Short mmCIF file of C-alpha atoms in Angstrom, two decimals:
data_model
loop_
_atom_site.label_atom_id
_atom_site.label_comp_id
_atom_site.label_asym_id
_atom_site.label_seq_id
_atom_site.Cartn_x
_atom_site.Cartn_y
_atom_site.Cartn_z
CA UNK S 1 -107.48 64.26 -46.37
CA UNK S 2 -111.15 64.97 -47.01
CA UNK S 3 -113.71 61.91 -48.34
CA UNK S 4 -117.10 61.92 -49.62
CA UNK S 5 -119.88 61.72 -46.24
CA UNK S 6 -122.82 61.83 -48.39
CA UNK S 7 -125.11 62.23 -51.68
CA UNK S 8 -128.25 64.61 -51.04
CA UNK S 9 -130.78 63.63 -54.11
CA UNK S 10 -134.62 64.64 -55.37
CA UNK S 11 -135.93 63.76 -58.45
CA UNK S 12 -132.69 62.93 -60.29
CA UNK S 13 -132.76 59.78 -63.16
CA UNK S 14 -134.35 56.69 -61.33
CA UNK S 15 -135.00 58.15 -57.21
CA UNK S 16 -137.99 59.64 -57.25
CA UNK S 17 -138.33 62.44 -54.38
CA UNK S 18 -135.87 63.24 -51.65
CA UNK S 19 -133.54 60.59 -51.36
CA UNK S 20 -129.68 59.87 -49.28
CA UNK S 21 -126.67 57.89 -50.07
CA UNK S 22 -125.07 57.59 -47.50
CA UNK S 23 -123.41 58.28 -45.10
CA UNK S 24 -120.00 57.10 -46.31
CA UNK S 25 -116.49 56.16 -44.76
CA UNK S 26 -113.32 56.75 -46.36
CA UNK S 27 -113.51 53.39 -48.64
CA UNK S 28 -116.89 52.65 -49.93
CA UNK S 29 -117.75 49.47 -52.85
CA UNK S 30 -121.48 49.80 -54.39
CA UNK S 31 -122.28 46.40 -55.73
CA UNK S 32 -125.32 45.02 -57.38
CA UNK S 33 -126.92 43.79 -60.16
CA UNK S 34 -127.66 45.00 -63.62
CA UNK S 35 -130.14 47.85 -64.06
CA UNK S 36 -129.75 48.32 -60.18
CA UNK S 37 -128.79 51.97 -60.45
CA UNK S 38 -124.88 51.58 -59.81
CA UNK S 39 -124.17 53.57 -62.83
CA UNK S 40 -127.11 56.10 -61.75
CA UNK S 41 -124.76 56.87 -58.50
CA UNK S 42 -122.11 57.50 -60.75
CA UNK S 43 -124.04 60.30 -62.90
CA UNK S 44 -125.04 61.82 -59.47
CA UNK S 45 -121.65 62.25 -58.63
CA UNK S 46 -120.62 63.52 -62.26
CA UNK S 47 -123.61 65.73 -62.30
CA UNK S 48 -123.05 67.42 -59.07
CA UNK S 49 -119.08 67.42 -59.88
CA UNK S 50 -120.08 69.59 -62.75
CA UNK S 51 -119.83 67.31 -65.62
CA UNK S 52 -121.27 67.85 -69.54
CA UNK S 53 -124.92 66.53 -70.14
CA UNK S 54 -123.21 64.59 -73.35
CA UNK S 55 -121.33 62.05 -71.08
CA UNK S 56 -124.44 61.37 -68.51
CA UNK S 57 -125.54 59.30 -71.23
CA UNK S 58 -128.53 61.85 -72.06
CA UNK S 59 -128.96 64.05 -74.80
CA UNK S 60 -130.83 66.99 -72.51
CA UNK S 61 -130.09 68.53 -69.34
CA UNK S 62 -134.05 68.02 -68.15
CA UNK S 63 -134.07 64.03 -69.61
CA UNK S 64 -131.82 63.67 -66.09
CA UNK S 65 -135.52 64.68 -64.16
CA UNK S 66 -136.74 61.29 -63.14
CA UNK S 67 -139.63 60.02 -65.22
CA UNK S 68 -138.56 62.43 -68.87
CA UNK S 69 -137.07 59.61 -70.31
CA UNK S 70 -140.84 58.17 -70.49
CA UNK S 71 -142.38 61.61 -71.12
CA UNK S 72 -143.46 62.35 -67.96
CA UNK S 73 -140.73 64.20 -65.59
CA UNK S 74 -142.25 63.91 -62.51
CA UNK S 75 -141.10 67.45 -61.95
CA UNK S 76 -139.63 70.52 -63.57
CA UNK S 77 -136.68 70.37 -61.39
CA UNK S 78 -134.44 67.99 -60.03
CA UNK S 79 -131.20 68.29 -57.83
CA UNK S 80 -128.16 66.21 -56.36
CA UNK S 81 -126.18 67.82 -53.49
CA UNK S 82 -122.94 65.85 -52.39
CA UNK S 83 -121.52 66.40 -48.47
CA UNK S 84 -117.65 66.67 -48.49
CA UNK S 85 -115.64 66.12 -45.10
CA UNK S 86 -112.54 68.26 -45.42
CA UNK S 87 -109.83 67.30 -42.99
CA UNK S 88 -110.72 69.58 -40.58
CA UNK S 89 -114.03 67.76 -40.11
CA UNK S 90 -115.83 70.72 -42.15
CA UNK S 91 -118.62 70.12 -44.06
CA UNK S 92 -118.77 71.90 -47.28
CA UNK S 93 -122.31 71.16 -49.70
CA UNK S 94 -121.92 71.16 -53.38
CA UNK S 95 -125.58 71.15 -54.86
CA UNK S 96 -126.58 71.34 -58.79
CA UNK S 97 -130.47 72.36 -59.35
CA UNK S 98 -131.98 71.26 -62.93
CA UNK S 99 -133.95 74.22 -63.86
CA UNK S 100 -135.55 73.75 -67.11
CA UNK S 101 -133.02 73.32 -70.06
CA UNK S 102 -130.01 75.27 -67.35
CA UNK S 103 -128.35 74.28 -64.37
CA UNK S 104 -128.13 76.37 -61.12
CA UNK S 105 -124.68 76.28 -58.50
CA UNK S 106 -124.75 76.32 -54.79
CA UNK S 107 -121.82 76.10 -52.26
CA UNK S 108 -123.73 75.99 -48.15
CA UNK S 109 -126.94 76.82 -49.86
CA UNK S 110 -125.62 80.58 -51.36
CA UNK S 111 -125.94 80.49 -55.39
CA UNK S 112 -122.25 80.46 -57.37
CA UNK S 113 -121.19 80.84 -61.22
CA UNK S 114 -120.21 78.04 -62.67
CA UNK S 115 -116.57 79.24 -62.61
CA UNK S 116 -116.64 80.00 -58.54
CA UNK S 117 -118.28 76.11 -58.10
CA UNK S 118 -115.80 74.79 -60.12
CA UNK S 119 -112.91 76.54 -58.55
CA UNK S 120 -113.79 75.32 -55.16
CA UNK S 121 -114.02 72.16 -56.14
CA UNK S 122 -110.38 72.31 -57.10
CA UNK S 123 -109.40 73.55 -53.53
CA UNK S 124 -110.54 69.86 -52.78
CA UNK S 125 -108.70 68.04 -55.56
CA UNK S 126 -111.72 67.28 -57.88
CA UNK S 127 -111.00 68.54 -61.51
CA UNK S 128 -114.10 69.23 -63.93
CA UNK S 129 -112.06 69.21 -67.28
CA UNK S 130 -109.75 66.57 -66.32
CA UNK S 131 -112.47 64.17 -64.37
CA UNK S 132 -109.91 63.15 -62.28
CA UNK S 133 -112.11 61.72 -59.39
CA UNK S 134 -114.25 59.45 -61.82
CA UNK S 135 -113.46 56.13 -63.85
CA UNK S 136 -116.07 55.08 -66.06
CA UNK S 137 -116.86 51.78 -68.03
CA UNK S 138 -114.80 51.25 -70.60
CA UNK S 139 -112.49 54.52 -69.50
CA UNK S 140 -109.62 52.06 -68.54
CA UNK S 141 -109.63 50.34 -71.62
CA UNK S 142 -109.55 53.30 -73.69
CA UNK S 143 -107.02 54.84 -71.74
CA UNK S 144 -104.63 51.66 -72.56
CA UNK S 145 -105.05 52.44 -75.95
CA UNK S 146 -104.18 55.64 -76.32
CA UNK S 147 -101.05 56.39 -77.46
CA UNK S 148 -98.00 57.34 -75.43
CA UNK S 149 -98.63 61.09 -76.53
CA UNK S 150 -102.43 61.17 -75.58
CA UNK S 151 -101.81 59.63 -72.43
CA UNK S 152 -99.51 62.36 -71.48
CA UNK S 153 -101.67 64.74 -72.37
CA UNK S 154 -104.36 63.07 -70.37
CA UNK S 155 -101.89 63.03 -67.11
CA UNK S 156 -101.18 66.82 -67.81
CA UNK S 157 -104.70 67.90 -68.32
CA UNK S 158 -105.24 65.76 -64.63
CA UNK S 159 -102.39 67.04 -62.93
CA UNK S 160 -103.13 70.68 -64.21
CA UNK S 161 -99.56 70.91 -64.95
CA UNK S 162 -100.73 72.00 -68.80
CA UNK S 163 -102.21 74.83 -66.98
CA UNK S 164 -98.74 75.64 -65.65
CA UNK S 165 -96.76 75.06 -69.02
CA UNK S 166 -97.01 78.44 -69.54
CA UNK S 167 -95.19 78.82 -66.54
CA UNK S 168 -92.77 76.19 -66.19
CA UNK S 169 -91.37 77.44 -69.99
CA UNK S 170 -91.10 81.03 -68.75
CA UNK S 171 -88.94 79.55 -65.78
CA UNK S 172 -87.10 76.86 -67.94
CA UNK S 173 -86.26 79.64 -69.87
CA UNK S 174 -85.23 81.58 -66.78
CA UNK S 175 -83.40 78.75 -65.63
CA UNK S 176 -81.44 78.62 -69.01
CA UNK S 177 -80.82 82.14 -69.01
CA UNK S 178 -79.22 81.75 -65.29
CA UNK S 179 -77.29 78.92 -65.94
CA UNK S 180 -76.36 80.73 -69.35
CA UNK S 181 -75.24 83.95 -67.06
CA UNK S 182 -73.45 82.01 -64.29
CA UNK S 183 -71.70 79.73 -67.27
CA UNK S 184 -70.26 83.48 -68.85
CA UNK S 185 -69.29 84.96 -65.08
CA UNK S 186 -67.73 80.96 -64.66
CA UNK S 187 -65.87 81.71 -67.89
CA UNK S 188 -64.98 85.31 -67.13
CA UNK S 189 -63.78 85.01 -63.81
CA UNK S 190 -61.62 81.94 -64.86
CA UNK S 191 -60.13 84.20 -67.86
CA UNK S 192 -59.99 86.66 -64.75
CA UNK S 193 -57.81 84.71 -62.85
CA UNK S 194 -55.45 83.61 -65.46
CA UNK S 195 -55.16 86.79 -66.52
CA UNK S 196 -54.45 87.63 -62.63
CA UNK S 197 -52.20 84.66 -62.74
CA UNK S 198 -50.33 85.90 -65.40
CA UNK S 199 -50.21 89.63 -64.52
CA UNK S 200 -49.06 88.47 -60.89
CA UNK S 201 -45.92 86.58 -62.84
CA UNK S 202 -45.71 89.70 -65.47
CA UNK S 203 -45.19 91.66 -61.83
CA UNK S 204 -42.65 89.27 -60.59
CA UNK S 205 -40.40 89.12 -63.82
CA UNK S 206 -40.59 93.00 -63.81
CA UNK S 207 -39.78 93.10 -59.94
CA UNK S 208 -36.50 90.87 -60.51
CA UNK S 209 -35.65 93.40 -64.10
CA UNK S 210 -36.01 96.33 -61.62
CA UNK S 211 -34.11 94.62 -59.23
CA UNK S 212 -30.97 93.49 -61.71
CA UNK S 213 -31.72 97.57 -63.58
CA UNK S 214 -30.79 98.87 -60.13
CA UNK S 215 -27.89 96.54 -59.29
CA UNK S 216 -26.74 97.67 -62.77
CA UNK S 217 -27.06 101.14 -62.10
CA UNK S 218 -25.01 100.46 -58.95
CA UNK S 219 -22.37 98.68 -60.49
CA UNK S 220 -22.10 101.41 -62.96
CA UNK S 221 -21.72 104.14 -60.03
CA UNK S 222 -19.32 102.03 -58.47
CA UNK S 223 -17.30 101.98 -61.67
CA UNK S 224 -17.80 105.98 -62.26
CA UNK S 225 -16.54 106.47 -58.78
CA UNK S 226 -13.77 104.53 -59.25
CA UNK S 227 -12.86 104.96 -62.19
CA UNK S 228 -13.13 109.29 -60.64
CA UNK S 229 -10.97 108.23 -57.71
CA UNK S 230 -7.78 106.96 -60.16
CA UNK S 231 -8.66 110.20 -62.68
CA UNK S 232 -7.84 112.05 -59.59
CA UNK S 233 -4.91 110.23 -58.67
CA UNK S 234 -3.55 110.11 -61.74
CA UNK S 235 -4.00 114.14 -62.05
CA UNK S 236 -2.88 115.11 -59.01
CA UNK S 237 0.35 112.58 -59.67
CA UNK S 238 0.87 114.64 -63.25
CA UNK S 239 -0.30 117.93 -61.09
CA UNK S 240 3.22 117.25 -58.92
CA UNK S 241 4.93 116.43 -61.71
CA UNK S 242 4.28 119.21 -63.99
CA UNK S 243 4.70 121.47 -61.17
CA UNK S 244 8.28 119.93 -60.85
CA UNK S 245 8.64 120.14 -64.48
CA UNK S 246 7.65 123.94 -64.36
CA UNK S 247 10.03 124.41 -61.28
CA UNK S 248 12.59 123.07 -63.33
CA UNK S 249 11.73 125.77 -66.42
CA UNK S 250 11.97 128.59 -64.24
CA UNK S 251 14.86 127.66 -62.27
CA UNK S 252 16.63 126.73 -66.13
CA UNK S 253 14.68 130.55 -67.19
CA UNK S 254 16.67 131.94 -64.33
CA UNK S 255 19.71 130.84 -65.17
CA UNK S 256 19.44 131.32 -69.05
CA UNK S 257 18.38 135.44 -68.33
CA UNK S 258 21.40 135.32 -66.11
CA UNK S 259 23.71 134.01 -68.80
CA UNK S 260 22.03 136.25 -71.50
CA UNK S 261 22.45 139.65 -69.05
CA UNK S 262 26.26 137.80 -68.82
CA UNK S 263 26.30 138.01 -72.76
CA UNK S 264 25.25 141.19 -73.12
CA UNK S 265 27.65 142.28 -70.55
CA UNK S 266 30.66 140.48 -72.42
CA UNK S 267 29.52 142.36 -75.81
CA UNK S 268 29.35 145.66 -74.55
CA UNK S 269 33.16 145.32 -73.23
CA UNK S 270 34.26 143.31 -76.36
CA UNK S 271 32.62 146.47 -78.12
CA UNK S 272 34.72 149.04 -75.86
CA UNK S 273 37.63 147.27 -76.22
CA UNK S 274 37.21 147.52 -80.05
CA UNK S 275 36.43 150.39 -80.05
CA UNK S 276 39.61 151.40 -78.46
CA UNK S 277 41.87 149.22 -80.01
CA UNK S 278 40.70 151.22 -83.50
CA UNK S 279 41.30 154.35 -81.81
CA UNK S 280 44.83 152.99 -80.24
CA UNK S 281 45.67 151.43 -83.74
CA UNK S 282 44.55 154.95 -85.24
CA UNK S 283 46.86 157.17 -83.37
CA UNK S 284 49.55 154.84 -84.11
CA UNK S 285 49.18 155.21 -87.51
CA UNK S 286 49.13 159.11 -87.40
CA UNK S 287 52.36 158.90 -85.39
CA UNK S 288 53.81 156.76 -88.36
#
């Protein structure tokens, strides 16, 4: 973690020409007594950090030139550079020039925008808007009594997570969405496997129907063939039969054409021998 090494000032509220804070270690505690510039240290770091005019207790940019608060600004310019340590053991310069009525931005001595300085200050964890890094008099009792809203609006605006609200609702939203999605392919694949569940049982009761259908259509060919086998045992008994019966008929045929060829025998000798009795009984009579 990076710390603070040093304050580079000229001309700035109450140090007249060049003059160095510093250096500093990791934990620093500036005491002293009234009116001994304590709160002046504290503008030089808000001033360099990029802070309004309106809360370095001025009303103009150039009344922070040392001397324009009597009417004579020892200069037209006046400037606070801080030294930052990074981690690495890097040093990185953040200077502010007073320049008339404007201020002027330097990172290592090259000239910025306002939005570039304040952007690399972020990369270090110091937050213009949300003043983060600096507690002023009378700060912590205002912050106790703000509300429970403003306060969280205070810790979003110095955790930058407003910045990422934007964000985090686009992805709550996502999240919603997903858990939305996986709730409806929960619900579908459990419908899925009851509906599996019950087509699987649909399949088994229609496996055993299939299964008593085909023993049914076996039982049924069993009876046909059976019920074929005594058909044709029972014709083939009648077929002997009738044949017997029709051996019978021709053998009783026989005999009856044999009697009726004896009949018409019989008649045509009963006819002779009437025939000459009448002619026997004739010539009698002519002889009487």
């Amino acid at each position: 973690m990076g710390y603070l090494k040093q304050i580079d000032i000229e001309n700035f509220k109450s140090w007249r020409g060049k003059q160095i804070i510093g250096p500093f270690m990791r934990f620093n505690c500036i005491i002293g007594t009234n009116g001994s510039g304590k709160s002046n240290v504290m503008d030089a770091l808000s001033f360099v950090m990029g802070e309004r005019v309106s809360s370095l207790r001025v009303k103009h940019i150039r009344d922070l030139i040392h001397g324009a608060h009597m009417g004579k600004p020892i200069s037209n310019t006046a400037k606070v550079a801080m030294r930052y340590c990074t981690a690495e053991a890097e040093e990185i310069i953040f200077c502010r020039i007073i320049t008339g009525n404007s201020s002027e931005y330097r990172i290592d001595g090259i000239h910025v925008t306002f939005a570039k300085y304040t952007e690399e200050l972020e990369k270090i964890g110091i937050l213009t808007k949300a003043q983060n890094c600096l507690v002023f008099q009378g700060a912590v009792e205002s912050i106790a009594l703000k509300d429970p809203k403003e306060r969280t609006k205070m810790l979003e605006c110095i955790s930058q997570s407003k910045e990422y609200a934007a964000e985090y609702n686009k992805k709550k939203e996502a999240l919603l969405k997903a858990k939305e999605d996986t709730q409806f392919h929960f619900n579908k694949k459990k419908s899925a496997t009851v509906e599996r569940k019950q087509v699987s049982q649909e399949k088994i009761e229609a496996q055993k129907y299939q299964e008593l259908l085909d023993e049914l259509h076996q039982n049924r060919l069993q009876l046909c063939l059976a019920e074929l086998y005594h058909n044709e045992k029972g014709i083939s008994v009648l077929s002997d039969t009738l044949k017997k019966g029709q051996d019978a008929v021709a053998a009783k045929n026989s005999k009856l054409v044999m009697w009726e060829q004896m009949v018409k025998t019989q008649k045509r000798e009963h006819g002779r021998l009437t025939r000459e009795q009448q002619h026997i009984d004739k010539e009698i009579w002519c002889v009487s």
